[in-house]
Coordinates of C-alpha atoms (C1' of nucleotides) in Angstrom, one line a residue:
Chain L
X1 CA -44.9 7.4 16.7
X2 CA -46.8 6.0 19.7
X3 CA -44.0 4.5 21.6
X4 CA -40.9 6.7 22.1
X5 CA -40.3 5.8 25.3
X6 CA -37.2 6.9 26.8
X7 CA -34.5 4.6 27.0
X8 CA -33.7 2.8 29.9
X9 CA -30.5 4.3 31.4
X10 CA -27.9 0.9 31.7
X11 CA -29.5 1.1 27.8
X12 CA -28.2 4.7 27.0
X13 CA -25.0 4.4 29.1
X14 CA -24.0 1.1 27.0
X15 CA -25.5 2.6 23.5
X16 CA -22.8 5.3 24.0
X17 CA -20.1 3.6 25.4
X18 CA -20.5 1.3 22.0
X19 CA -20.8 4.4 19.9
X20 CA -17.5 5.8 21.2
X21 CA -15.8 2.1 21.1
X22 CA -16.9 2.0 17.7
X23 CA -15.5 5.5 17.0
X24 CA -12.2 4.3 18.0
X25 CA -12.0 1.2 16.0
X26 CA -13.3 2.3 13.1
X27 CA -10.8 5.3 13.1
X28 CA -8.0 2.3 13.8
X29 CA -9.1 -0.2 11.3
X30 CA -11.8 0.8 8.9
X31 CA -14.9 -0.2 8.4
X32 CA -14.5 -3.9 8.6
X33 CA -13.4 -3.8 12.4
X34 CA -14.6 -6.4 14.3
X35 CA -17.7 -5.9 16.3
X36 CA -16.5 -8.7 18.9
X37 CA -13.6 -6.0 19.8
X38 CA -16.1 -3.3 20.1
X39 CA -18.6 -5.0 22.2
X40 CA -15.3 -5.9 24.7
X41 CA -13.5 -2.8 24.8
X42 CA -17.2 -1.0 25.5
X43 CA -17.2 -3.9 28.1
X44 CA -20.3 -5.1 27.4
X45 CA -21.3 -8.5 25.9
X46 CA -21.8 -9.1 22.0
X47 CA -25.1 -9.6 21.6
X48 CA -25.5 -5.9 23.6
X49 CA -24.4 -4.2 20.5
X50 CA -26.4 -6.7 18.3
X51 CA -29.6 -5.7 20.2
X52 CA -28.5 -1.7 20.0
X53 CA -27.1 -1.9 16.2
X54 CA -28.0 -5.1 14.4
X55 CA -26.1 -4.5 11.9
X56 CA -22.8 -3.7 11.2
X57 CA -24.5 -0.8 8.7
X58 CA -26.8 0.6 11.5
X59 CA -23.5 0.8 13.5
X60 CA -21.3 2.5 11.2
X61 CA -24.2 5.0 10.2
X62 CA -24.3 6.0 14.0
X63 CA -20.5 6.0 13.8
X64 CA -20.3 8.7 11.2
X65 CA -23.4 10.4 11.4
X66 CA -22.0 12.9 13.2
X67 CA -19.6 14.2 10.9
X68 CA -22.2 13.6 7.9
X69 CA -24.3 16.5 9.7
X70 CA -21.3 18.7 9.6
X71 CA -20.8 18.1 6.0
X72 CA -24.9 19.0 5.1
X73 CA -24.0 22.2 7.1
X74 CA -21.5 22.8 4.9
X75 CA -23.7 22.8 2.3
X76 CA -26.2 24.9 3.6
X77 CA -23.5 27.4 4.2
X78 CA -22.5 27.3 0.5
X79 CA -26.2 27.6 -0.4
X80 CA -26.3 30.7 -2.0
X81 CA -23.0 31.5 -2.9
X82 CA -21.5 33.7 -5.0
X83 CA -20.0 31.1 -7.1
X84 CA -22.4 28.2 -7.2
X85 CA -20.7 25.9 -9.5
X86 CA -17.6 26.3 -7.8
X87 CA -19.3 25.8 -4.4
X88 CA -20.8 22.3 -5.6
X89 CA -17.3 21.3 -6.4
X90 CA -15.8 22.2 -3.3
X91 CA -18.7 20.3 -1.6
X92 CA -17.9 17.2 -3.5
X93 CA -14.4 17.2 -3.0
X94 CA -15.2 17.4 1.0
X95 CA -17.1 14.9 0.5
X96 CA -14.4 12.6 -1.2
X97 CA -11.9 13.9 1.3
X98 CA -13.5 12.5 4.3
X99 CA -14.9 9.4 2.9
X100 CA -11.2 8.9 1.9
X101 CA -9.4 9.7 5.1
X102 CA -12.0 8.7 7.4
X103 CA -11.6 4.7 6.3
X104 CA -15.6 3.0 6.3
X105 CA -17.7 6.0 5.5
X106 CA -17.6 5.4 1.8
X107 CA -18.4 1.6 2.1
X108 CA -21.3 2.3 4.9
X109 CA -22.7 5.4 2.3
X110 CA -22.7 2.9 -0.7
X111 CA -24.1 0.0 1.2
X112 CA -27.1 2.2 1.8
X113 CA -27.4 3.3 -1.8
X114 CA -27.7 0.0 -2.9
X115 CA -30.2 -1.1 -0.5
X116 CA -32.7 1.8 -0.4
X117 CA -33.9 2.7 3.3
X118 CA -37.1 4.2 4.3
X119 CA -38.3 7.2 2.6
X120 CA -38.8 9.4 5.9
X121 CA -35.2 8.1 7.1
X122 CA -32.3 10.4 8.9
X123 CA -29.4 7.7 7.1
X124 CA -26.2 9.3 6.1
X125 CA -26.8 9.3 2.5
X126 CA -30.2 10.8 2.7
X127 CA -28.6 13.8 4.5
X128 CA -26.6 14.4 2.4
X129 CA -28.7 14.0 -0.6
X130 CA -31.1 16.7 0.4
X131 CA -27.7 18.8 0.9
X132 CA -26.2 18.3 -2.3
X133 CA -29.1 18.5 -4.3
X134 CA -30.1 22.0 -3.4
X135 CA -26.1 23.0 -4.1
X136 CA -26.6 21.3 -7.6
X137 CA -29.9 23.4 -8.2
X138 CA -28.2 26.6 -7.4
X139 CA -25.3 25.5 -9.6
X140 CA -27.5 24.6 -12.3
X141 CA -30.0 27.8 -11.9
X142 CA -26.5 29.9 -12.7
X143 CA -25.7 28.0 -15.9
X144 CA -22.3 26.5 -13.9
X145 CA -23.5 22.4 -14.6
X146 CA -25.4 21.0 -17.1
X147 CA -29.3 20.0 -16.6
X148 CA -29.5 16.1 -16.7
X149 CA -26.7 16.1 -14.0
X150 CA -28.0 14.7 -11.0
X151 CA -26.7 14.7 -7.6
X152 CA -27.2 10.9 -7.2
X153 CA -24.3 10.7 -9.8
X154 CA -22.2 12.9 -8.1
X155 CA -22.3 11.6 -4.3
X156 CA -21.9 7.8 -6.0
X157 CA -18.3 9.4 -7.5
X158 CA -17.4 10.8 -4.8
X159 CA -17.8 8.4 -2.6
X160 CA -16.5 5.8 -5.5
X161 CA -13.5 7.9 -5.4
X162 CA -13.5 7.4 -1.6
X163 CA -13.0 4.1 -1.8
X164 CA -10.4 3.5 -3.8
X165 CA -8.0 6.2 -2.4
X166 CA -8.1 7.0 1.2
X167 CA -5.3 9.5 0.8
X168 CA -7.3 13.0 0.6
X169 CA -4.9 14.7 -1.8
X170 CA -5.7 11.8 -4.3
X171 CA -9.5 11.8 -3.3
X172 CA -9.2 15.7 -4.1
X173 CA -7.4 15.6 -7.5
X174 CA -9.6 12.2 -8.9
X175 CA -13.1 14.2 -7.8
X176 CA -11.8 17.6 -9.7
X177 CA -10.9 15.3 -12.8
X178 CA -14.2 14.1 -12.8
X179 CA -16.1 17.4 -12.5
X180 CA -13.6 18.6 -15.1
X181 CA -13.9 16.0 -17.5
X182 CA -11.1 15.2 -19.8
X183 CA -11.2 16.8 -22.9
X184 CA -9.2 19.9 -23.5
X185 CA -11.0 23.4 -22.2
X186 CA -12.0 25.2 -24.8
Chain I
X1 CA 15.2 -16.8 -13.2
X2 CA 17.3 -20.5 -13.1
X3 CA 14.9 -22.8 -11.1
X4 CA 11.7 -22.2 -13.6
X5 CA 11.2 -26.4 -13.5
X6 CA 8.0 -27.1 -14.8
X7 CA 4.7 -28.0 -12.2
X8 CA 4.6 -31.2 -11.3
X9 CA 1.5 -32.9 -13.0
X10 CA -0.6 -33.1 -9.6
X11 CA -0.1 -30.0 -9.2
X12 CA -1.0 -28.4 -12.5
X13 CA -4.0 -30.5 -12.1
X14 CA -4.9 -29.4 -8.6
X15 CA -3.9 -25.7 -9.8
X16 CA -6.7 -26.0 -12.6
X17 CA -9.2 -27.6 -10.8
X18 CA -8.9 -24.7 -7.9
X19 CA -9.1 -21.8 -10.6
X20 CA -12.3 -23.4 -12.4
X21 CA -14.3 -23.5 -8.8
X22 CA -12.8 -20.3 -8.3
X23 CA -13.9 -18.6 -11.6
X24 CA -17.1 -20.1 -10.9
X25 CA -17.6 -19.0 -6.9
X26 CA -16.6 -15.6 -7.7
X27 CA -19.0 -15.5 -10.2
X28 CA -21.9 -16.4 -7.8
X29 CA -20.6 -15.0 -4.7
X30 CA -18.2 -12.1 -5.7
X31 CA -15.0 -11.3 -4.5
X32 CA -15.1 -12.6 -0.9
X33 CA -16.3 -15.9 -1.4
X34 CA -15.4 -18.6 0.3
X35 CA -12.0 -20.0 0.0
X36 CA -13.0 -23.4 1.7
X37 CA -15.8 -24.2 -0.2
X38 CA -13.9 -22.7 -3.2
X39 CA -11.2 -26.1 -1.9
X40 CA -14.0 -28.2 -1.1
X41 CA -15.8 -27.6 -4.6
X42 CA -12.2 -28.7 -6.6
X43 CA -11.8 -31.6 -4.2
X44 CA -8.5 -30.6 -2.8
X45 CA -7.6 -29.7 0.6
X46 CA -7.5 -26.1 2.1
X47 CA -3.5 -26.3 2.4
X48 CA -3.6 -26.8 -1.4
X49 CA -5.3 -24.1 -2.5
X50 CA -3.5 -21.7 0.3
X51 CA -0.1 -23.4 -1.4
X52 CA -1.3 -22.7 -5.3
X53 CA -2.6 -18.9 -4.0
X54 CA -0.8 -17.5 -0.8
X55 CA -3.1 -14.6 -0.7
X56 CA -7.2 -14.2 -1.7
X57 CA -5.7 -11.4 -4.2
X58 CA -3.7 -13.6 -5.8
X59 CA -6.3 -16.0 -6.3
X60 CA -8.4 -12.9 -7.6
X61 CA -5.5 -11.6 -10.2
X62 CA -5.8 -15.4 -11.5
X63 CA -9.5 -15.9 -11.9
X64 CA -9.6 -12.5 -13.6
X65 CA -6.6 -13.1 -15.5
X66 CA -7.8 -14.4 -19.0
X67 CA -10.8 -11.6 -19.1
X68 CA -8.1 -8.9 -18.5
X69 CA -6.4 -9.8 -21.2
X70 CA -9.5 -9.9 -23.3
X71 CA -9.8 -6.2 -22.8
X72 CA -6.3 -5.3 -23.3
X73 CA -6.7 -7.1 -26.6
X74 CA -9.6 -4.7 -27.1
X75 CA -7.4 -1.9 -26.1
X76 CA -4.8 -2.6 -28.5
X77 CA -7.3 -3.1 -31.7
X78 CA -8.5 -0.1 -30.7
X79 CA -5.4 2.3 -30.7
X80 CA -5.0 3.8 -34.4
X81 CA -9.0 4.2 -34.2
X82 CA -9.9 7.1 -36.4
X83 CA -11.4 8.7 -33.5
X84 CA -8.9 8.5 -30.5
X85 CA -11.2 10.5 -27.8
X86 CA -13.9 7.7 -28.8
X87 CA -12.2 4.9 -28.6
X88 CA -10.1 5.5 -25.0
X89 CA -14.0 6.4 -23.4
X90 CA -15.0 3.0 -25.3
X91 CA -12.8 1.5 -23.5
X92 CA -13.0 2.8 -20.0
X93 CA -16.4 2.0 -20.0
X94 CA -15.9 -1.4 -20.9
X95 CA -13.6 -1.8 -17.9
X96 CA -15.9 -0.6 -15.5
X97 CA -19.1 -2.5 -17.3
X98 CA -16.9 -5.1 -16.9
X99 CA -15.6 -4.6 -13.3
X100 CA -19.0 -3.9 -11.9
X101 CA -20.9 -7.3 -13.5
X102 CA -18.1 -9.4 -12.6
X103 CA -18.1 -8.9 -9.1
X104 CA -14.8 -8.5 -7.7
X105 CA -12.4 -7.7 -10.0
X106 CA -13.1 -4.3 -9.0
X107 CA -12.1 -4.9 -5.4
X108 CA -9.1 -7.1 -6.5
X109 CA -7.5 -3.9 -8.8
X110 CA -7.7 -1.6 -6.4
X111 CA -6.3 -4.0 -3.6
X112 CA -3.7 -4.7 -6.2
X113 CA -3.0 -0.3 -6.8
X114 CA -2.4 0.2 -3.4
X115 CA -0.1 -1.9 -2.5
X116 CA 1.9 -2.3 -5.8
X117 CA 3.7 -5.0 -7.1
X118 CA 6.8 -5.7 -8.4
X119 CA 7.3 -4.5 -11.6
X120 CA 7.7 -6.4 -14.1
X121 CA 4.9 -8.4 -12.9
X122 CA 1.7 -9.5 -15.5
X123 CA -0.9 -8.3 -12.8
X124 CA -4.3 -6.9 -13.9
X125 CA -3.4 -3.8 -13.0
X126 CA 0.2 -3.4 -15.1
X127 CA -1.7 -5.3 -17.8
X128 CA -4.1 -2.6 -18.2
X129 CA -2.1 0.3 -17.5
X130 CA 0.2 -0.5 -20.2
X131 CA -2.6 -0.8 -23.0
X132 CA -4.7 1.8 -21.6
X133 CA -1.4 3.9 -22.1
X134 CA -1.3 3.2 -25.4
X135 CA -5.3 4.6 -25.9
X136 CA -4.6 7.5 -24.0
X137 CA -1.4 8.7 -25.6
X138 CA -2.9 8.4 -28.7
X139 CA -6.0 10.3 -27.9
X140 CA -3.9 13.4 -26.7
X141 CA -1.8 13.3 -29.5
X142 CA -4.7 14.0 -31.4
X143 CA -5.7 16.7 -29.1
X144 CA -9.0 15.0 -27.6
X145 CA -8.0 14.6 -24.1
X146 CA -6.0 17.5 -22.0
X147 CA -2.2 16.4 -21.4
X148 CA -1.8 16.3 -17.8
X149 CA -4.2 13.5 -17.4
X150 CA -3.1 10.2 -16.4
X151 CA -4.1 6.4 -17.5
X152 CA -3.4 5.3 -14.0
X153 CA -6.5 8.2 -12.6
X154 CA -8.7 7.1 -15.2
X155 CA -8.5 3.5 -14.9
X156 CA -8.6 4.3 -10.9
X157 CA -11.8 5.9 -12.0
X158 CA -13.3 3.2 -13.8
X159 CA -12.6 0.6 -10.9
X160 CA -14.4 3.3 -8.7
X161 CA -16.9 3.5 -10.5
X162 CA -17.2 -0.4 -10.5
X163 CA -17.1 -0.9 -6.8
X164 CA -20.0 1.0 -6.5
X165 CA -22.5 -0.3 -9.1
X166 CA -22.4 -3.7 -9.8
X167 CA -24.7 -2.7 -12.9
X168 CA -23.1 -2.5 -16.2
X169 CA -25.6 0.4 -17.2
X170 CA -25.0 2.6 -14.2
X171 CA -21.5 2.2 -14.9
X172 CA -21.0 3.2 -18.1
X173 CA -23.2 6.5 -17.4
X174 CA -21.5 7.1 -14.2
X175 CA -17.9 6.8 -16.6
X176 CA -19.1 8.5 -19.0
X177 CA -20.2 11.5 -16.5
X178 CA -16.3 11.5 -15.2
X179 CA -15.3 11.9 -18.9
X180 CA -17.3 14.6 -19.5
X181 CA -17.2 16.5 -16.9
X182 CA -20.4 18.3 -15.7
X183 CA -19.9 22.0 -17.2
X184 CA -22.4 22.9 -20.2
X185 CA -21.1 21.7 -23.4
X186 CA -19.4 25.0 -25.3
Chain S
dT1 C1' -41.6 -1.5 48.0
dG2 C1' -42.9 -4.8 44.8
dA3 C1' -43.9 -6.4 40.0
dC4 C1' -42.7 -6.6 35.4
dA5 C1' -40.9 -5.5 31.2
dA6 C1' -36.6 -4.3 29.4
dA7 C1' -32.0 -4.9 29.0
dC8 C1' -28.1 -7.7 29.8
dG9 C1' -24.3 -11.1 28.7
dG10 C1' -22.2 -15.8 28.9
dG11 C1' -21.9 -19.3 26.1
dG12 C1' -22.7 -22.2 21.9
dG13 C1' -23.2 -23.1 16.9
dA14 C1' -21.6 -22.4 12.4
dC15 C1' -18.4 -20.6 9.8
dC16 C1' -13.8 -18.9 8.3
dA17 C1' -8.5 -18.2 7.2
dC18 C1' -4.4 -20.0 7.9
dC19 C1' -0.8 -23.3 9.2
dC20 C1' 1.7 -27.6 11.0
dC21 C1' 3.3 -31.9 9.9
dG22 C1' 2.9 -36.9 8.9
dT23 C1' 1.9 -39.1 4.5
dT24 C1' 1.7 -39.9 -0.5
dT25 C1' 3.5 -39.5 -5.0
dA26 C1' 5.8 -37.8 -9.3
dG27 C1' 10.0 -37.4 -11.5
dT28 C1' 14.8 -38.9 -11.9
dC29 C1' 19.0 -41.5 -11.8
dT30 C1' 21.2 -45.8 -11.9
Chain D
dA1 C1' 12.7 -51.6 -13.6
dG2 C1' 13.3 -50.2 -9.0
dA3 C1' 14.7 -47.1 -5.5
dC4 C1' 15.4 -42.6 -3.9
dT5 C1' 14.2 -37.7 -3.0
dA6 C1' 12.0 -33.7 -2.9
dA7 C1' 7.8 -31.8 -4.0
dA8 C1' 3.0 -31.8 -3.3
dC9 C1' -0.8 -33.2 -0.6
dG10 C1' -4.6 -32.8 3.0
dG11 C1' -6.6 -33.8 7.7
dG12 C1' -7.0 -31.6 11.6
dG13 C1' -5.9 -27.9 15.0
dT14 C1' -5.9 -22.9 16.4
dG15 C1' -7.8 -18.8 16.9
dG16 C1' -10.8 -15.7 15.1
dT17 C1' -15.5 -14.0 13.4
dC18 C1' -20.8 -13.2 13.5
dC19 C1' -25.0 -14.1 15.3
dC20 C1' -28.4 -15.8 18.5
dC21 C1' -30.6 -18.3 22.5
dC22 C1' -32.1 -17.9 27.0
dG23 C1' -31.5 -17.7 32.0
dT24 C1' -30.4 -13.6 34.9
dT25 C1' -30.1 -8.9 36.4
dT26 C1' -31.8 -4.2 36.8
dG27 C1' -34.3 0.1 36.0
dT28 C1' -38.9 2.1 36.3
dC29 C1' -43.4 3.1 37.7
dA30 C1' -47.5 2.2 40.2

DNA sequence: TGACAAACGGGGGACCACCCCGTTTAGTCT
DNA sequence: AGACTAAACGGGGTGGTCCCCCGTTTGTCA
């Protein structure tokens, strides 16, 4: 990549007063807030946070991605643990749990599943697709989940779940059911 | 209810006209189409159609009305099957095949779940609840699906699952993933 | 310090939901 | 049949949105 120049710094300055704007509003009213709002309460014009995020997608992956690292760190961490299957599940329910509370993550993850990004990309569901899967593996290499169950499936619940809910008890209990299934244990 | 006078015949007219270029926006458009062309397509004024259907969801619930219907008519021809378990995951996939190609209905379920309506209403959502009860009690009677389990977290489920596919194959695998869980089969 | 590209932002176009209120019209009562 | 009334209508206004054009400002580097 030839051209990394740095950023200007009126550029950086407004790029994070936008992000931390954004943060706010998104928080307040999900991930439909208007960008108009943003763009004033960062105090700078509209089409500043059209040049810096020209979409509202690009925004509200910068807007979570944060947060999205901290949940593939969680994974890592579970990497390799004692109890693999149940590792995966908690995973996916802290998945569902944030999407759920945090209003906009689930829309901004699914949005990016149905229009594929680069391959080489850092978006939110990539992250957390190289996370998972290497949870699933581990779960799957100790007999806990089924082969054929991929982790593609799973992130789509949980983040289906996420949207319907946003109420993290809810988000938790819908995600188990699903892992569980519904027939009777044997 | 004493003041149930019947329409007056412009506007039963103007009520049918709005809910055929309704039916077909949706269709093209999906859930948030437009509500002025919607107006502009029946040839009525915006103040009509905002008089006919006070809120977009209520517009929804009406476009969506005769197909839910359709599948609570399945629902009931179904309970007494000879193979409960079978027939309640029959069913749960066609509501989500059939939320996530008819784009919106989906959206307009859930909107309707979380902020419920009165009750003795005909909305999708009690419509469905109630014959999906019917499938699911059955089912556990015969011991296919754990007690404890509730028609209103499955159909929840199934609407997830729509809202995130849009593709009546995904859906059904992604439904029929929740149903079975993702242990190894005993 | 000066030149220049990069970044800015006001303002405008196209659209939208929603509502006010003067006008039309369907149903009813004599 | 004709008149009356309340219900239904719809044009147009308000305030909001997204997005972009383009003249202006500003940081950076020689």
């Amino acid at each position: 990549m030839p051209d990394t120049r740095p950023m200007r710094a009126d550029a950086r300055r407004n790029y994070e007063r936008l992000l931390a704007a954004a943060v706010a509003e998104v928080a307040r009213t999900g991930a439909d807030a208007s960008l108009e709002k943003i763009a004033r309460d960062a105090g700078v014009g509209s089409a500043t946070l059209h040049r810096h995020f020209p979409t509202r997608q690009a925004l509200l992956e910068a807007v979570f991605h944060d947060r999205v690292e901290g949940l593939c760190a969680e994974a890592h961490e579970l990497t390799g643990s004692a109890e693999p299957g149940r590792a995966l599940a908690d995973w996916l329910r802290a998945v569902a749990v944030y999407g759920a509370t945090t209003r906009g993550l689930a829309a901004s993850l699914l949005a990016s599943v149905r229009e594929p990004v680069a391959a080489s990309d850092t978006g939110c569901e990539a992250m957390l697709t190289d996370a998972g899967g290497k949870l699933l593996r581990s779960a799957q290499d100790a007999g806990a989940v089924r082969p054929g169950v991929a982790i593609g499936d799973l992130l789509t619940m949980a983040n289906a779940v996420s949207l319907t809910t946003e109420d993290g008890a809810e988000a938790a209990r819908l995600v188990t059911l699903a892992i569980e299934g519904i027939h009777p244990r044997p």
